[in-house]
Tab-separated table of C-alpha atoms in Angstrom:
chain	number	residue	atom	x	y	z
A	1	MET	CA	-68.476	149.041	3.231
A	2	GLY	CA	-66.038	147.201	1.321
A	3	ASN	CA	-68.362	145.009	-1.059
A	4	ILE	CA	-69.919	145.614	-4.554
A	5	LEU	CA	-73.584	145.958	-3.741
A	6	SER	CA	-76.679	145.300	-5.714
A	7	THR	CA	-78.828	148.741	-6.059
A	8	ARG	CA	-81.658	147.435	-4.188
A	9	GLN	CA	-81.342	149.239	-1.043
A	10	MET	CA	-79.593	152.117	-2.706
A	11	LEU	CA	-82.562	152.806	-4.859
A	12	LEU	CA	-85.288	152.147	-2.293
A	13	LYS	CA	-83.552	154.648	0.135
A	14	ALA	CA	-83.473	157.238	-2.640
A	15	GLN	CA	-87.052	156.529	-3.332
A	16	ARG	CA	-87.705	156.854	0.225
A	17	GLU	CA	-85.943	159.940	0.715
A	18	GLY	CA	-86.723	162.173	-2.611
A	19	TYR	CA	-83.000	161.810	-4.394
A	20	ALA	CA	-81.669	160.207	-7.302
A	21	VAL	CA	-78.910	157.776	-7.152
A	22	PRO	CA	-76.217	159.075	-10.132
A	23	ALA	CA	-75.389	156.110	-12.719
A	24	PHE	CA	-71.955	157.217	-14.408
A	25	ASN	CA	-70.862	155.150	-17.502
A	26	ILE	CA	-67.347	154.382	-17.268
A	27	HIS	CA	-64.639	153.285	-19.932
A	28	ASN	CA	-61.359	152.294	-17.843
A	29	LEU	CA	-59.487	152.815	-14.771
A	30	GLU	CA	-59.475	156.469	-14.888
A	31	THR	CA	-63.026	157.082	-15.501
A	32	LEU	CA	-63.793	154.946	-12.484
A	33	GLN	CA	-61.533	156.474	-10.212
A	34	VAL	CA	-62.901	159.784	-11.049
A	35	VAL	CA	-66.488	158.614	-10.416
A	36	VAL	CA	-65.947	156.565	-6.993
A	37	ASP	CA	-63.231	158.991	-5.574
A	38	THR	CA	-65.662	162.088	-6.333
A	39	ALA	CA	-68.562	160.200	-4.665
A	40	LYS	CA	-66.638	159.061	-1.721
A	41	GLU	CA	-65.444	163.019	-0.950
A	42	MET	CA	-69.325	163.856	-1.339
A	43	ARG	CA	-70.889	161.041	0.555
A	44	SER	CA	-72.763	159.901	-2.262
A	45	PRO	CA	-74.195	156.303	-3.428
A	46	VAL	CA	-72.977	155.516	-6.810
A	47	ILE	CA	-73.472	153.405	-9.749
A	48	ILE	CA	-70.766	152.450	-12.096
A	49	ALA	CA	-72.446	151.772	-15.572
A	50	VAL	CA	-70.670	149.702	-18.434
A	51	THR	CA	-72.367	149.461	-22.001
A	52	PRO	CA	-71.614	146.256	-23.770
A	53	SER	CA	-69.188	147.970	-25.752
A	54	THR	CA	-67.349	148.966	-22.732
A	55	ILE	CA	-67.294	145.044	-21.762
A	56	ASP	CA	-66.017	144.442	-24.896
A	57	TYR	CA	-63.432	146.879	-24.623
A	58	ALA	CA	-62.376	146.535	-21.110
A	59	ARG	CA	-63.624	143.097	-20.364
A	60	ASP	CA	-65.981	142.344	-17.293
A	61	GLU	CA	-63.577	140.478	-14.969
A	62	TYR	CA	-61.108	143.994	-15.085
A	63	VAL	CA	-64.444	146.122	-14.440
A	64	VAL	CA	-65.040	143.964	-11.188
A	65	ALA	CA	-61.760	143.919	-10.212
A	66	MET	CA	-61.364	147.543	-10.271
A	67	ALA	CA	-64.822	148.152	-8.362
A	68	ARG	CA	-63.794	145.685	-5.818
A	69	VAL	CA	-60.496	147.779	-5.029
A	70	ALA	CA	-62.616	150.882	-5.048
A	71	ALA	CA	-65.329	149.497	-2.797
A	72	LYS	CA	-62.648	148.419	-0.193
A	73	ASN	CA	-61.499	152.243	-0.062
A	74	THR	CA	-64.712	153.761	0.248
A	75	ASP	CA	-67.565	153.647	2.727
A	76	THR	CA	-70.307	154.987	0.483
A	77	PRO	CA	-72.331	152.366	-1.446
A	78	ILE	CA	-70.886	151.227	-4.800
A	79	ALA	CA	-72.611	149.111	-7.383
A	80	ILE	CA	-71.514	148.216	-10.907
A	81	HIS	CA	-74.125	147.764	-13.345
A	82	LEU	CA	-74.740	146.666	-16.902
A	83	ASP	CA	-76.238	149.428	-18.912
A	84	HIS	CA	-78.293	148.584	-22.075
A	85	PHE	CA	-77.731	145.052	-22.410
A	86	GLU	CA	-79.533	143.117	-25.145
A	87	ASN	CA	-77.707	139.834	-25.166
A	88	ILE	CA	-79.120	137.620	-22.264
A	89	LEU	CA	-75.742	135.245	-22.222
A	90	LYS	CA	-73.664	138.251	-21.640
A	91	ILE	CA	-75.857	139.369	-18.797
A	92	LYS	CA	-75.418	135.878	-17.355
A	93	GLN	CA	-71.540	135.617	-17.801
A	94	ALA	CA	-71.342	139.229	-16.177
A	95	ILE	CA	-73.153	138.365	-13.127
A	96	ASP	CA	-71.114	135.248	-12.643
A	97	VAL	CA	-68.197	137.148	-12.670
A	98	GLY	CA	-69.450	139.405	-9.979
A	99	PHE	CA	-71.926	142.338	-11.371
A	100	LYS	CA	-74.760	142.866	-8.905
A	101	SER	CA	-77.013	144.901	-11.090
A	102	CYS	CA	-77.938	144.599	-14.810
A	103	MET	CA	-80.169	146.222	-17.269
A	104	ILE	CA	-81.877	144.013	-19.838
A	105	ASP	CA	-83.055	146.424	-22.651
A	106	ALA	CA	-85.711	144.519	-25.016
A	107	SER	CA	-87.495	147.886	-25.477
A	108	LYS	CA	-87.245	147.637	-29.027
A	109	GLU	CA	-89.169	144.229	-28.911
A	110	PRO	CA	-93.172	143.730	-29.026
A	111	PHE	CA	-94.594	144.021	-25.603
A	112	GLU	CA	-94.555	140.004	-25.024
A	113	GLU	CA	-91.208	139.361	-25.895
A	114	ASN	CA	-89.984	142.081	-23.951
A	115	ILE	CA	-91.769	140.592	-21.095
A	116	THR	CA	-90.589	137.234	-21.642
A	117	LYS	CA	-86.968	138.295	-21.993
A	118	VAL	CA	-86.864	140.300	-18.587
A	119	GLN	CA	-88.641	137.302	-17.175
A	120	GLU	CA	-85.615	135.306	-18.092
A	121	VAL	CA	-83.028	137.621	-16.822
A	122	VAL	CA	-84.758	138.366	-13.347
A	123	ALA	CA	-85.229	134.417	-12.720
A	124	TYR	CA	-81.586	134.041	-13.139
A	125	ALA	CA	-80.160	137.395	-11.581
A	126	HIS	CA	-82.394	137.134	-8.513
A	127	ARG	CA	-80.766	133.745	-7.591
A	128	TYR	CA	-77.344	135.640	-7.030
A	129	ASP	CA	-79.071	138.839	-5.439
A	130	THR	CA	-78.551	140.869	-8.322
A	131	THR	CA	-81.215	143.567	-9.401
A	132	VAL	CA	-82.881	143.796	-12.906
A	133	GLU	CA	-83.681	147.038	-14.654
A	134	ALA	CA	-85.532	146.942	-17.847
A	135	GLU	CA	-87.203	149.654	-20.101
A	136	LEU	CA	-90.590	150.022	-21.422
A	137	GLY	CA	-90.784	152.453	-24.192
A	138	LYS	CA	-87.782	153.844	-26.522
A	139	LEU	CA	-85.440	156.407	-26.300
A	140	VAL	CA	-84.530	158.376	-29.544
A	141	GLY	CA	-80.717	158.764	-30.286
A	142	ILE	CA	-77.226	156.798	-30.160
A	143	GLU	CA	-76.363	154.621	-27.087
A	144	ASP	CA	-72.855	153.052	-28.201
A	145	ASP	CA	-74.236	150.588	-31.243
A	146	LEU	CA	-77.930	150.999	-30.200
A	147	VAL	CA	-79.888	153.344	-32.533
A	148	VAL	CA	-83.699	154.397	-32.409
A	149	ASP	CA	-84.930	156.698	-34.804
A	150	GLU	CA	-86.926	159.576	-33.630
A	151	LYS	CA	-89.858	158.178	-35.690
A	152	ASP	CA	-89.809	154.834	-33.796
A	153	SER	CA	-89.678	156.572	-30.132
A	154	LEU	CA	-92.412	155.368	-28.190
A	155	TYR	CA	-93.202	156.929	-24.611
A	156	THR	CA	-93.947	154.450	-21.920
A	157	ASN	CA	-97.612	153.788	-21.421
A	158	PRO	CA	-98.583	153.658	-17.470
A	159	ALA	CA	-101.367	150.907	-18.088
A	160	ASP	CA	-98.798	148.930	-19.515
A	161	ALA	CA	-96.053	149.568	-17.135
A	162	VAL	CA	-98.272	148.086	-14.379
A	163	ILE	CA	-98.865	145.019	-16.239
A	164	PHE	CA	-95.155	144.798	-17.417
A	165	VAL	CA	-93.768	145.247	-13.593
A	166	GLU	CA	-96.035	142.617	-12.209
A	167	ARG	CA	-95.514	139.808	-14.625
A	168	THR	CA	-91.708	140.434	-14.864
A	169	GLY	CA	-90.853	140.788	-11.383
A	170	VAL	CA	-88.367	143.653	-12.286
A	171	ASP	CA	-86.661	145.666	-9.755
A	172	SER	CA	-86.496	149.088	-11.406
A	173	LEU	CA	-88.145	150.546	-14.609
A	174	ALA	CA	-86.451	152.976	-17.259
A	175	VAL	CA	-89.034	154.895	-18.358
A	176	ALA	CA	-89.522	156.913	-21.733
A	177	ILE	CA	-90.810	160.429	-21.135
A	178	GLY	CA	-88.949	162.542	-23.889
A	179	THR	CA	-85.425	162.179	-23.089
A	180	ALA	CA	-82.839	160.964	-25.691
A	181	HIS	CA	-79.391	159.347	-25.706
A	182	GLY	CA	-76.508	161.764	-26.414
A	183	LEU	CA	-76.908	165.306	-27.323
A	184	TYR	CA	-80.062	167.347	-28.146
A	185	LYS	CA	-81.247	169.226	-31.350
A	186	GLY	CA	-83.457	171.356	-29.338
A	187	LYS	CA	-84.343	171.964	-25.481
A	188	PRO	CA	-85.478	168.472	-24.503
A	189	LYS	CA	-89.191	168.649	-23.521
A	190	LEU	CA	-90.229	166.136	-20.797
A	191	ASP	CA	-93.670	164.673	-20.275
A	192	PHE	CA	-94.212	164.883	-16.441
A	193	GLU	CA	-97.459	164.164	-16.431
A	194	ARG	CA	-97.182	160.702	-17.737
A	195	LEU	CA	-94.235	160.411	-15.280
A	196	GLN	CA	-96.529	161.237	-12.457
A	197	GLU	CA	-99.236	158.540	-13.842
A	198	ILE	CA	-96.529	155.939	-13.789
A	199	ARG	CA	-95.163	156.925	-10.138
A	200	SER	CA	-98.925	156.661	-9.049
A	201	LYS	CA	-99.426	153.334	-10.609
A	202	VAL	CA	-95.794	151.532	-10.027
A	203	SER	CA	-94.175	151.095	-6.737
A	204	ILE	CA	-90.573	149.951	-8.024
A	205	PRO	CA	-87.803	152.522	-8.366
A	206	LEU	CA	-88.078	154.603	-11.922
A	207	VAL	CA	-85.063	155.579	-13.999
A	208	LEU	CA	-84.356	158.322	-16.505
A	209	HIS	CA	-82.000	157.483	-18.954
A	210	GLY	CA	-80.593	160.161	-21.509
A	211	ALA	CA	-79.918	162.584	-19.069
A	212	SER	CA	-76.534	164.174	-20.226
A	213	ASP	CA	-78.124	167.245	-22.159
A	214	VAL	CA	-81.329	167.814	-20.042
A	215	PRO	CA	-81.053	170.977	-18.092
A	216	ASP	CA	-80.539	170.727	-14.375
A	217	GLU	CA	-83.969	172.048	-13.480
A	218	LEU	CA	-86.058	169.310	-15.758
A	219	VAL	CA	-83.926	166.487	-14.144
A	220	LYS	CA	-84.522	167.910	-10.750
A	221	ARG	CA	-88.093	168.074	-11.555
A	222	ALA	CA	-88.101	164.440	-12.790
A	223	ILE	CA	-86.865	163.475	-9.406
A	224	SER	CA	-89.191	165.389	-7.381
A	225	LEU	CA	-91.892	163.318	-9.088
A	226	GLY	CA	-90.248	159.888	-8.312
A	227	ILE	CA	-87.100	159.401	-10.778
A	228	CYS	CA	-84.659	157.816	-8.357
A	229	LYS	CA	-81.830	156.779	-10.723
A	230	VAL	CA	-80.317	159.010	-13.319
A	231	ASN	CA	-77.899	157.825	-15.797
A	232	VAL	CA	-75.208	160.165	-17.372
A	233	ALA	CA	-72.644	159.067	-19.910
A	234	THR	CA	-72.272	161.628	-22.827
A	235	ASP	CA	-71.565	164.523	-20.375
A	236	LEU	CA	-68.537	162.589	-19.133
A	237	LYS	CA	-67.083	161.948	-22.294
A	238	ILE	CA	-66.808	165.394	-23.794
A	239	PRO	CA	-64.839	167.183	-21.031
A	240	PHE	CA	-62.757	164.069	-20.612
A	241	SER	CA	-61.625	163.997	-24.564
A	242	ASN	CA	-61.550	167.931	-24.720
A	243	SER	CA	-59.105	168.112	-22.145
A	244	ILE	CA	-56.778	165.464	-23.811
A	245	LYS	CA	-57.230	167.610	-27.082
A	246	GLU	CA	-56.245	170.755	-25.378
A	247	TYR	CA	-53.400	169.166	-23.790
A	248	PHE	CA	-51.606	167.820	-26.961
A	249	VAL	CA	-52.305	171.436	-28.712
A	250	GLU	CA	-50.080	173.169	-25.781
A	251	ASN	CA	-47.592	170.058	-25.488
A	252	PRO	CA	-47.431	168.389	-29.139
A	253	ASN	CA	-44.503	166.278	-27.936
A	254	ALA	CA	-46.171	164.796	-24.970
A	255	ASN	CA	-46.415	160.990	-24.817
A	256	ASP	CA	-46.766	160.148	-21.271
A	257	PRO	CA	-50.726	159.118	-20.486
A	258	ARG	CA	-49.988	159.804	-16.890
A	259	LYS	CA	-49.486	163.655	-17.787
A	260	TYR	CA	-52.453	164.176	-20.260
A	261	LEU	CA	-54.889	161.894	-18.536
A	262	THR	CA	-54.532	163.898	-15.179
A	263	PRO	CA	-56.226	167.003	-16.364
A	264	ALA	CA	-58.843	164.952	-18.044
A	265	LYS	CA	-59.803	163.387	-15.039
A	266	ALA	CA	-60.067	166.879	-13.330
A	267	ALA	CA	-62.204	167.997	-16.175
A	268	MET	CA	-64.430	164.999	-15.779
A	269	LYS	CA	-64.531	165.639	-11.947
A	270	LYS	CA	-66.402	168.842	-12.275
A	271	ILE	CA	-69.174	167.337	-14.157
A	272	VAL	CA	-69.611	164.296	-11.521
A	273	GLN	CA	-69.773	166.712	-8.433
A	274	HIS	CA	-72.323	168.853	-10.420
A	275	LYS	CA	-74.552	165.805	-11.750
A	276	ILE	CA	-74.561	164.475	-7.890
A	277	GLU	CA	-75.554	167.909	-6.527
A	278	VAL	CA	-78.281	167.784	-9.253
A	279	CYS	CA	-79.369	164.258	-7.836
A	280	GLY	CA	-79.258	165.398	-4.666
A	281	SER	CA	-77.391	162.421	-3.448
A	282	ASN	CA	-74.746	164.272	-1.892
A	283	ASN	CA	-74.212	163.443	2.012
A	284	ARG	CA	-76.713	160.637	2.112
A	285	TYR	CA	-74.505	158.241	3.795
């Protein structure tokens, strides 16, 4: 491929063929390498996602530069995606630098305000062949600095979804059907009937957020009912950091990042492999 792509064709192909493209949140060179190298081995399309705090940490130019090198070294599709961005100016700046996929998250706003903000981002992004994801309804839990109380959690209303998609021209829609960010207190219960109704009324690709701690069979069922992008973040951070902790317990005098980050990458790779299999995106290219 050689180029960073928008998610448009990637998600439409997944929608047609009944699988999902995994979107993995990365934070640095090592986590990006794990995601891209594993996707290349497994012949899977992949979306490299970054949150606003990751951009604050790593800078958008660095992420774009790393992704460009990664794209040159693989012939499977790679997209870089802004995940849960609320600041429209920051979205525009990242698009100018080279991001081809973004999420404007105005789901905390009233319905009309959400639409207005998404319309502004869509108008800008589509000039640069950049795809836009938006969210209708709220997810509980914590996504970086974004905190949503359980009592404020709102599921996506199917009738509202139709109006929202028509008026915004958005490319994909994140739906709230019972998933949460982070780890769950109990077993998650997903509203599959609601998902089916949204799918029957809305033609654009649907996205499942908060899928890290959701049992595989529930994610697979959601994909079978029309989800074609699955976000994974927390499930990657835990094995990566646990491996580093274990390394220092066994090697208390260690100081070489290459030594302690290598087993961390190996631990994270197992999760990336597994999530690609759950999404059914392996051997698609």
